[in-house]
């Protein structure tokens, strides 16, 4: 069976809007849309559940802009680690030097406003990993992360949901070298958009897969003094936008 015409129209409008705003995120969302006709018309009516509360863990991706901004800000002797093997295969760009875990945690609550529309509250934290830098034998790291709070309008199509809405972001960037540490934070408004799949549809307990892009603003960091050298780590402005692929568990409530 195919989706009802109203749901199909809403899905197409959502997909077209996202295609203009975020092509890479839109690709993932359109893949979910392609699977919707086969799965959306399950027999159970999930609209009886008023609240959908869940927690997720995920991986942070599409952060090239973060690492490129840090890498290209380096000067005064500071830069990325040298290429090994005599530069065999070519040196990677700044994003190729990213290290560390890219974890994301989030808690969400969706309030049903009928069979099609919902309101979604989001609280999330994302760690981007870190970028190693050095000046001769002096080594350092730049570690960005972001906390996001947001509210989204959501359209539901069977087991799938599609949401977009404003966010308030607390960004944090820490520059480390030996015993020296320089941490800066910044608050900015942004936008989050995403899509998810929840199953089973009719039980109180459910699982969720989701992909979400968050425009998390940027944080400016001034020069960082380093003991033993007259060359501080240069100032930089670090963008913190990112995409999260996540999996989680949740509970539905009827009140």
PDB file of C-alpha atoms in Angstrom:
ATOM      1  CA  UNK A   1       0.000   0.000   0.000  1.00  0.00           C
ATOM      2  CA  UNK A   2       1.134   3.564  -0.592  1.00  0.00           C
ATOM      3  CA  UNK A   3       1.040   6.528   1.768  1.00  0.00           C
ATOM      4  CA  UNK A   4      -2.141   8.644   1.890  1.00  0.00           C
ATOM      5  CA  UNK A   5      -2.001  11.641  -0.427  1.00  0.00           C
ATOM      6  CA  UNK A   6      -1.819  14.161   2.437  1.00  0.00           C
ATOM      7  CA  UNK A   7       1.130  12.407   4.032  1.00  0.00           C
ATOM      8  CA  UNK A   8       2.837  12.000   0.662  1.00  0.00           C
ATOM      9  CA  UNK A   9       2.490  15.715  -0.067  1.00  0.00           C
ATOM     10  CA  UNK A  10       3.865  16.679   3.336  1.00  0.00           C
ATOM     11  CA  UNK A  11       6.808  14.333   2.906  1.00  0.00           C
ATOM     12  CA  UNK A  12       7.632  15.750  -0.519  1.00  0.00           C
ATOM     13  CA  UNK A  13       7.500  19.340   0.761  1.00  0.00           C
ATOM     14  CA  UNK A  14       9.760  18.419   3.686  1.00  0.00           C
ATOM     15  CA  UNK A  15      12.222  16.667   1.395  1.00  0.00           C
ATOM     16  CA  UNK A  16      12.366  19.570  -1.052  1.00  0.00           C
ATOM     17  CA  UNK A  17      12.969  22.088   1.729  1.00  0.00           C
ATOM     18  CA  UNK A  18      15.785  20.042   3.221  1.00  0.00           C
ATOM     19  CA  UNK A  19      17.355  19.500  -0.209  1.00  0.00           C
ATOM     20  CA  UNK A  20      17.949  23.211  -0.491  1.00  0.00           C
ATOM     21  CA  UNK A  21      19.167  23.653   3.091  1.00  0.00           C
ATOM     22  CA  UNK A  22      21.331  20.586   3.781  1.00  0.00           C
ATOM     23  CA  UNK A  23      21.948  18.228   0.814  1.00  0.00           C
ATOM     24  CA  UNK A  24      23.940  15.621   2.733  1.00  0.00           C
ATOM     25  CA  UNK A  25      21.417  15.358   5.556  1.00  0.00           C
ATOM     26  CA  UNK A  26      18.580  15.370   3.057  1.00  0.00           C
ATOM     27  CA  UNK A  27      20.043  12.301   1.348  1.00  0.00           C
ATOM     28  CA  UNK A  28      19.659  10.266   4.521  1.00  0.00           C
ATOM     29  CA  UNK A  29      16.134  11.569   5.058  1.00  0.00           C
ATOM     30  CA  UNK A  30      15.102  10.788   1.488  1.00  0.00           C
ATOM     31  CA  UNK A  31      16.366   7.229   1.942  1.00  0.00           C
ATOM     32  CA  UNK A  32      13.959   6.902   4.841  1.00  0.00           C
ATOM     33  CA  UNK A  33      11.185   8.361   2.695  1.00  0.00           C
ATOM     34  CA  UNK A  34      11.851   5.750   0.035  1.00  0.00           C
ATOM     35  CA  UNK A  35      11.161   2.991   2.561  1.00  0.00           C
ATOM     36  CA  UNK A  36       8.017   4.603   3.962  1.00  0.00           C
ATOM     37  CA  UNK A  37       5.411   3.190   1.522  1.00  0.00           C
ATOM     38  CA  UNK A  38       6.277  -0.379   2.492  1.00  0.00           C
ATOM     39  CA  UNK A  39       6.177   0.163   6.246  1.00  0.00           C
ATOM     40  CA  UNK A  40       3.948   3.112   7.046  1.00  0.00           C
ATOM     41  CA  UNK A  41       0.587   1.373   6.846  1.00  0.00           C
ATOM     42  CA  UNK A  42       0.899  -1.058   9.767  1.00  0.00           C
ATOM     43  CA  UNK A  43      -2.419  -2.287  11.196  1.00  0.00           C
ATOM     44  CA  UNK A  44      -2.024  -0.786  14.669  1.00  0.00           C
ATOM     45  CA  UNK A  45      -3.061   2.789  15.344  1.00  0.00           C
ATOM     46  CA  UNK A  46      -0.181   4.503  17.157  1.00  0.00           C
ATOM     47  CA  UNK A  47      -2.039   7.786  17.643  1.00  0.00           C
ATOM     48  CA  UNK A  48      -3.423   6.565  20.999  1.00  0.00           C
ATOM     49  CA  UNK A  49      -0.049   7.295  22.597  1.00  0.00           C
ATOM     50  CA  UNK A  50       0.305  10.918  23.713  1.00  0.00           C
ATOM     51  CA  UNK A  51       3.944  10.957  24.857  1.00  0.00           C
ATOM     52  CA  UNK A  52       7.029   9.345  23.289  1.00  0.00           C
ATOM     53  CA  UNK A  53      10.047   9.667  25.616  1.00  0.00           C
ATOM     54  CA  UNK A  54      13.440   8.230  24.709  1.00  0.00           C
ATOM     55  CA  UNK A  55      17.203   8.370  25.183  1.00  0.00           C
ATOM     56  CA  UNK A  56      19.745   7.765  22.420  1.00  0.00           C
ATOM     57  CA  UNK A  57      23.457   7.293  21.879  1.00  0.00           C
ATOM     58  CA  UNK A  58      25.073   8.056  18.563  1.00  0.00           C
ATOM     59  CA  UNK A  59      28.053   8.985  16.447  1.00  0.00           C
ATOM     60  CA  UNK A  60      28.937  12.512  15.320  1.00  0.00           C
ATOM     61  CA  UNK A  61      29.817  13.078  11.652  1.00  0.00           C
ATOM     62  CA  UNK A  62      30.020  15.691   8.884  1.00  0.00           C
ATOM     63  CA  UNK A  63      32.341  17.908  10.929  1.00  0.00           C
ATOM     64  CA  UNK A  64      34.856  18.774   8.195  1.00  0.00           C
ATOM     65  CA  UNK A  65      34.154  22.497   8.622  1.00  0.00           C
ATOM     66  CA  UNK A  66      35.216  22.253  12.283  1.00  0.00           C
ATOM     67  CA  UNK A  67      38.579  20.668  11.559  1.00  0.00           C
ATOM     68  CA  UNK A  68      39.312  22.780   8.483  1.00  0.00           C
ATOM     69  CA  UNK A  69      38.714  25.996  10.443  1.00  0.00           C
ATOM     70  CA  UNK A  70      41.167  24.889  13.137  1.00  0.00           C
ATOM     71  CA  UNK A  71      43.784  23.636  10.695  1.00  0.00           C
ATOM     72  CA  UNK A  72      43.754  26.711   8.476  1.00  0.00           C
ATOM     73  CA  UNK A  73      44.015  29.012  11.507  1.00  0.00           C
ATOM     74  CA  UNK A  74      47.430  27.615  12.408  1.00  0.00           C
ATOM     75  CA  UNK A  75      50.487  29.857  11.896  1.00  0.00           C
ATOM     76  CA  UNK A  76      53.579  31.142  13.797  1.00  0.00           C
ATOM     77  CA  UNK A  77      55.139  27.700  13.746  1.00  0.00           C
ATOM     78  CA  UNK A  78      51.985  25.867  14.801  1.00  0.00           C
ATOM     79  CA  UNK A  79      50.423  23.369  12.425  1.00  0.00           C
ATOM     80  CA  UNK A  80      49.229  19.833  11.913  1.00  0.00           C
ATOM     81  CA  UNK A  81      51.504  16.834  12.581  1.00  0.00           C
ATOM     82  CA  UNK A  82      53.957  16.107   9.752  1.00  0.00           C
ATOM     83  CA  UNK A  83      53.083  13.415   7.237  1.00  0.00           C
ATOM     84  CA  UNK A  84      54.689  10.047   7.823  1.00  0.00           C
ATOM     85  CA  UNK A  85      56.394   7.847   5.272  1.00  0.00           C
ATOM     86  CA  UNK A  86      57.805  10.825   3.411  1.00  0.00           C
ATOM     87  CA  UNK A  87      54.337  12.043   2.516  1.00  0.00           C
ATOM     88  CA  UNK A  88      53.496   8.735   0.806  1.00  0.00           C
ATOM     89  CA  UNK A  89      50.011   8.966  -0.633  1.00  0.00           C
ATOM     90  CA  UNK A  90      49.792  12.674   0.071  1.00  0.00           C
ATOM     91  CA  UNK A  91      49.151  14.489   3.340  1.00  0.00           C
ATOM     92  CA  UNK A  92      45.543  14.519   4.570  1.00  0.00           C
ATOM     93  CA  UNK A  93      43.728  17.787   5.030  1.00  0.00           C
ATOM     94  CA  UNK A  94      42.816  18.992   8.535  1.00  0.00           C
ATOM     95  CA  UNK A  95      39.713  16.789   8.700  1.00  0.00           C
ATOM     96  CA  UNK A  96      41.888  13.752   7.982  1.00  0.00           C
ATOM     97  CA  UNK A  97      43.808  14.302  11.238  1.00  0.00           C
ATOM     98  CA  UNK A  98      40.762  14.113  13.495  1.00  0.00           C
ATOM     99  CA  UNK A  99      41.262  11.766  16.435  1.00  0.00           C
ATOM    100  CA  UNK A 100      39.296  10.534  19.423  1.00  0.00           C
ATOM    101  CA  UNK A 101      35.749   9.365  19.942  1.00  0.00           C
ATOM    102  CA  UNK A 102      32.785  11.168  18.429  1.00  0.00           C
ATOM    103  CA  UNK A 103      30.047  10.438  20.927  1.00  0.00           C
ATOM    104  CA  UNK A 104      26.597  11.958  21.128  1.00  0.00           C
ATOM    105  CA  UNK A 105      23.946  11.560  23.829  1.00  0.00           C
ATOM    106  CA  UNK A 106      20.413  12.904  23.724  1.00  0.00           C
ATOM    107  CA  UNK A 107      17.061  12.791  25.510  1.00  0.00           C
ATOM    108  CA  UNK A 108      13.855  13.672  23.689  1.00  0.00           C
ATOM    109  CA  UNK A 109      10.128  13.852  24.348  1.00  0.00           C
ATOM    110  CA  UNK A 110       7.481  13.981  21.618  1.00  0.00           C
ATOM    111  CA  UNK A 111       3.991  15.196  22.468  1.00  0.00           C
ATOM    112  CA  UNK A 112       1.235  14.013  20.149  1.00  0.00           C
ATOM    113  CA  UNK A 113      -1.050  16.731  18.773  1.00  0.00           C
ATOM    114  CA  UNK A 114      -3.138  14.325  16.704  1.00  0.00           C
ATOM    115  CA  UNK A 115      -2.406  11.449  14.333  1.00  0.00           C
ATOM    116  CA  UNK A 116      -0.010  13.472  12.126  1.00  0.00           C
ATOM    117  CA  UNK A 117       1.558  16.330  14.100  1.00  0.00           C
ATOM    118  CA  UNK A 118       3.764  16.248  17.197  1.00  0.00           C
ATOM    119  CA  UNK A 119       5.922  18.632  19.223  1.00  0.00           C
ATOM    120  CA  UNK A 120       9.439  17.384  20.046  1.00  0.00           C
ATOM    121  CA  UNK A 121      11.731  18.662  22.820  1.00  0.00           C
ATOM    122  CA  UNK A 122      15.426  17.893  22.526  1.00  0.00           C
ATOM    123  CA  UNK A 123      18.370  17.994  24.952  1.00  0.00           C
ATOM    124  CA  UNK A 124      21.654  16.747  23.483  1.00  0.00           C
ATOM    125  CA  UNK A 125      25.414  16.697  23.932  1.00  0.00           C
ATOM    126  CA  UNK A 126      27.957  15.970  21.192  1.00  0.00           C
ATOM    127  CA  UNK A 127      31.728  15.528  21.363  1.00  0.00           C
ATOM    128  CA  UNK A 128      33.458  16.021  18.020  1.00  0.00           C
ATOM    129  CA  UNK A 129      36.767  14.312  18.889  1.00  0.00           C
ATOM    130  CA  UNK A 130      39.998  16.333  18.813  1.00  0.00           C
ATOM    131  CA  UNK A 131      42.575  17.675  16.360  1.00  0.00           C
ATOM    132  CA  UNK A 132      46.288  17.249  17.195  1.00  0.00           C
ATOM    133  CA  UNK A 133      48.557  20.243  16.548  1.00  0.00           C
ATOM    134  CA  UNK A 134      52.240  20.871  17.191  1.00  0.00           C
ATOM    135  CA  UNK A 135      55.099  23.339  17.056  1.00  0.00           C
ATOM    136  CA  UNK A 136      58.345  21.398  16.616  1.00  0.00           C
ATOM    137  CA  UNK A 137      58.428  19.127  19.689  1.00  0.00           C
ATOM    138  CA  UNK A 138      55.615  20.952  21.515  1.00  0.00           C
ATOM    139  CA  UNK A 139      52.300  19.206  20.985  1.00  0.00           C
ATOM    140  CA  UNK A 140      48.730  20.305  21.578  1.00  0.00           C
ATOM    141  CA  UNK A 141      45.090  19.456  20.966  1.00  0.00           C
ATOM    142  CA  UNK A 142      41.873  21.285  20.128  1.00  0.00           C
ATOM    143  CA  UNK A 143      38.723  19.676  21.560  1.00  0.00           C
ATOM    144  CA  UNK A 144      35.286  20.991  20.475  1.00  0.00           C
ATOM    145  CA  UNK A 145      31.894  19.947  21.867  1.00  0.00           C
ATOM    146  CA  UNK A 146      28.339  21.296  21.997  1.00  0.00           C
ATOM    147  CA  UNK A 147      25.213  21.096  24.132  1.00  0.00           C
ATOM    148  CA  UNK A 148      21.941  21.652  22.271  1.00  0.00           C
ATOM    149  CA  UNK A 149      18.441  22.427  23.571  1.00  0.00           C
ATOM    150  CA  UNK A 150      15.626  22.682  21.064  1.00  0.00           C
ATOM    151  CA  UNK A 151      11.971  22.398  20.147  1.00  0.00           C
ATOM    152  CA  UNK A 152      10.792  20.954  16.833  1.00  0.00           C
ATOM    153  CA  UNK A 153       7.582  20.638  14.911  1.00  0.00           C
ATOM    154  CA  UNK A 154       7.195  17.015  13.792  1.00  0.00           C
ATOM    155  CA  UNK A 155       5.202  15.338  11.020  1.00  0.00           C
ATOM    156  CA  UNK A 156       4.519  11.619  11.480  1.00  0.00           C
ATOM    157  CA  UNK A 157       4.127   9.169   8.581  1.00  0.00           C
ATOM    158  CA  UNK A 158       3.514   5.691   9.959  1.00  0.00           C
ATOM    159  CA  UNK A 159       6.624   4.635  11.918  1.00  0.00           C
ATOM    160  CA  UNK A 160       8.614   7.585  10.542  1.00  0.00           C
ATOM    161  CA  UNK A 161       8.890  11.115  11.901  1.00  0.00           C
ATOM    162  CA  UNK A 162      10.357  14.244  10.303  1.00  0.00           C
ATOM    163  CA  UNK A 163      11.164  17.315  12.419  1.00  0.00           C
ATOM    164  CA  UNK A 164      12.583  20.810  12.183  1.00  0.00           C
ATOM    165  CA  UNK A 165      12.882  23.610  14.727  1.00  0.00           C
ATOM    166  CA  UNK A 166      15.045  26.195  16.516  1.00  0.00           C
ATOM    167  CA  UNK A 167      17.785  25.394  19.015  1.00  0.00           C
ATOM    168  CA  UNK A 168      19.839  27.118  21.703  1.00  0.00           C
ATOM    169  CA  UNK A 169      23.438  25.903  21.686  1.00  0.00           C
ATOM    170  CA  UNK A 170      26.218  26.068  24.253  1.00  0.00           C
ATOM    171  CA  UNK A 171      29.489  25.481  22.417  1.00  0.00           C
ATOM    172  CA  UNK A 172      32.765  24.682  24.115  1.00  0.00           C
ATOM    173  CA  UNK A 173      36.289  24.600  22.676  1.00  0.00           C
ATOM    174  CA  UNK A 174      39.328  23.615  24.736  1.00  0.00           C
ATOM    175  CA  UNK A 175      42.880  24.208  23.483  1.00  0.00           C
ATOM    176  CA  UNK A 176      45.460  22.105  25.331  1.00  0.00           C
ATOM    177  CA  UNK A 177      49.248  22.098  25.234  1.00  0.00           C
ATOM    178  CA  UNK A 178      51.265  20.305  27.912  1.00  0.00           C
ATOM    179  CA  UNK A 179      50.100  21.921  31.198  1.00  0.00           C
ATOM    180  CA  UNK A 180      48.435  24.896  29.490  1.00  0.00           C
ATOM    181  CA  UNK A 181      44.727  24.912  28.832  1.00  0.00           C
ATOM    182  CA  UNK A 182      42.463  27.558  27.289  1.00  0.00           C
ATOM    183  CA  UNK A 183      38.708  26.908  27.347  1.00  0.00           C
ATOM    184  CA  UNK A 184      36.111  29.158  25.747  1.00  0.00           C
ATOM    185  CA  UNK A 185      32.348  28.797  25.551  1.00  0.00           C
ATOM    186  CA  UNK A 186      29.697  30.540  23.505  1.00  0.00           C
ATOM    187  CA  UNK A 187      25.909  30.605  23.241  1.00  0.00           C
ATOM    188  CA  UNK A 188      24.166  30.805  19.878  1.00  0.00           C
ATOM    189  CA  UNK A 189      20.806  30.178  18.242  1.00  0.00           C
ATOM    190  CA  UNK A 190      20.577  27.517  15.567  1.00  0.00           C
ATOM    191  CA  UNK A 191      18.390  25.025  13.775  1.00  0.00           C
ATOM    192  CA  UNK A 192      17.965  21.259  14.008  1.00  0.00           C
ATOM    193  CA  UNK A 193      16.351  19.039  11.432  1.00  0.00           C
ATOM    194  CA  UNK A 194      16.066  15.290  11.350  1.00  0.00           C
ATOM    195  CA  UNK A 195      14.156  12.120  10.699  1.00  0.00           C
ATOM    196  CA  UNK A 196      13.631   8.926  12.638  1.00  0.00           C
ATOM    197  CA  UNK A 197      12.124   5.462  12.554  1.00  0.00           C
ATOM    198  CA  UNK A 198      10.423   3.990  15.632  1.00  0.00           C
ATOM    199  CA  UNK A 199       9.220   0.406  16.073  1.00  0.00           C
ATOM    200  CA  UNK A 200       7.127  -1.383  17.096  1.00  0.00           C
ATOM    201  CA  UNK A 201       4.327   1.156  16.654  1.00  0.00           C
ATOM    202  CA  UNK A 202       1.750  -0.119  19.119  1.00  0.00           C
ATOM    203  CA  UNK A 203       3.729  -1.217  22.198  1.00  0.00           C
ATOM    204  CA  UNK A 204       4.647   0.992  25.187  1.00  0.00           C
ATOM    205  CA  UNK A 205       8.320   0.125  24.665  1.00  0.00           C
ATOM    206  CA  UNK A 206       9.999   1.123  21.385  1.00  0.00           C
ATOM    207  CA  UNK A 207      13.347   1.379  19.612  1.00  0.00           C
ATOM    208  CA  UNK A 208      14.387   4.354  17.481  1.00  0.00           C
ATOM    209  CA  UNK A 209      16.894   5.031  14.724  1.00  0.00           C
ATOM    210  CA  UNK A 210      17.414   8.694  13.823  1.00  0.00           C
ATOM    211  CA  UNK A 211      19.600  11.022  11.770  1.00  0.00           C
ATOM    212  CA  UNK A 212      19.728  14.677  12.745  1.00  0.00           C
ATOM    213  CA  UNK A 213      21.689  17.716  11.639  1.00  0.00           C
ATOM    214  CA  UNK A 214      22.261  20.514  14.157  1.00  0.00           C
ATOM    215  CA  UNK A 215      23.486  23.999  13.303  1.00  0.00           C
ATOM    216  CA  UNK A 216      25.281  24.642  16.590  1.00  0.00           C
ATOM    217  CA  UNK A 217      26.953  27.989  15.892  1.00  0.00           C
ATOM    218  CA  UNK A 218      30.651  28.641  16.533  1.00  0.00           C
ATOM    219  CA  UNK A 219      33.037  29.585  19.341  1.00  0.00           C
ATOM    220  CA  UNK A 220      35.949  32.023  19.111  1.00  0.00           C
ATOM    221  CA  UNK A 221      39.142  31.223  21.021  1.00  0.00           C
ATOM    222  CA  UNK A 222      41.900  33.790  21.570  1.00  0.00           C
ATOM    223  CA  UNK A 223      45.639  33.022  21.419  1.00  0.00           C
ATOM    224  CA  UNK A 224      46.751  30.360  23.911  1.00  0.00           C
ATOM    225  CA  UNK A 225      50.071  30.961  25.658  1.00  0.00           C
ATOM    226  CA  UNK A 226      52.330  27.930  25.933  1.00  0.00           C
ATOM    227  CA  UNK A 227      55.017  27.572  28.591  1.00  0.00           C
ATOM    228  CA  UNK A 228      58.519  27.313  27.181  1.00  0.00           C
ATOM    229  CA  UNK A 229      57.796  28.983  23.847  1.00  0.00           C
ATOM    230  CA  UNK A 230      57.191  32.541  22.702  1.00  0.00           C
ATOM    231  CA  UNK A 231      54.776  31.358  20.010  1.00  0.00           C
ATOM    232  CA  UNK A 232      51.197  31.055  21.320  1.00  0.00           C
ATOM    233  CA  UNK A 233      48.669  28.787  19.684  1.00  0.00           C
ATOM    234  CA  UNK A 234      46.878  31.106  17.222  1.00  0.00           C
ATOM    235  CA  UNK A 235      43.366  32.459  17.739  1.00  0.00           C
ATOM    236  CA  UNK A 236      40.629  30.607  15.906  1.00  0.00           C
ATOM    237  CA  UNK A 237      36.888  30.545  15.330  1.00  0.00           C
ATOM    238  CA  UNK A 238      35.557  26.996  15.472  1.00  0.00           C
ATOM    239  CA  UNK A 239      32.197  26.080  13.868  1.00  0.00           C
ATOM    240  CA  UNK A 240      30.357  23.364  15.776  1.00  0.00           C
ATOM    241  CA  UNK A 241      27.598  22.232  13.403  1.00  0.00           C
ATOM    242  CA  UNK A 242      27.358  18.462  13.092  1.00  0.00           C
ATOM    243  CA  UNK A 243      25.217  15.505  12.069  1.00  0.00           C
ATOM    244  CA  UNK A 244      24.332  12.663  14.440  1.00  0.00           C
ATOM    245  CA  UNK A 245      23.343   9.103  13.574  1.00  0.00           C
ATOM    246  CA  UNK A 246      21.798   7.594  16.685  1.00  0.00           C
ATOM    247  CA  UNK A 247      20.017   4.590  18.169  1.00  0.00           C
ATOM    248  CA  UNK A 248      17.935   4.598  21.318  1.00  0.00           C
ATOM    249  CA  UNK A 249      15.157   3.134  23.420  1.00  0.00           C
ATOM    250  CA  UNK A 250      11.980   4.781  24.642  1.00  0.00           C
ATOM    251  CA  UNK A 251       8.653   4.503  26.385  1.00  0.00           C
ATOM    252  CA  UNK A 252       5.173   5.637  25.315  1.00  0.00           C
ATOM    253  CA  UNK A 253       2.583   7.072  27.658  1.00  0.00           C
ATOM    254  CA  UNK A 254      -1.115   7.506  26.984  1.00  0.00           C
ATOM    255  CA  UNK A 255      -1.655  10.571  29.209  1.00  0.00           C
TER     256      UNK A 255
END
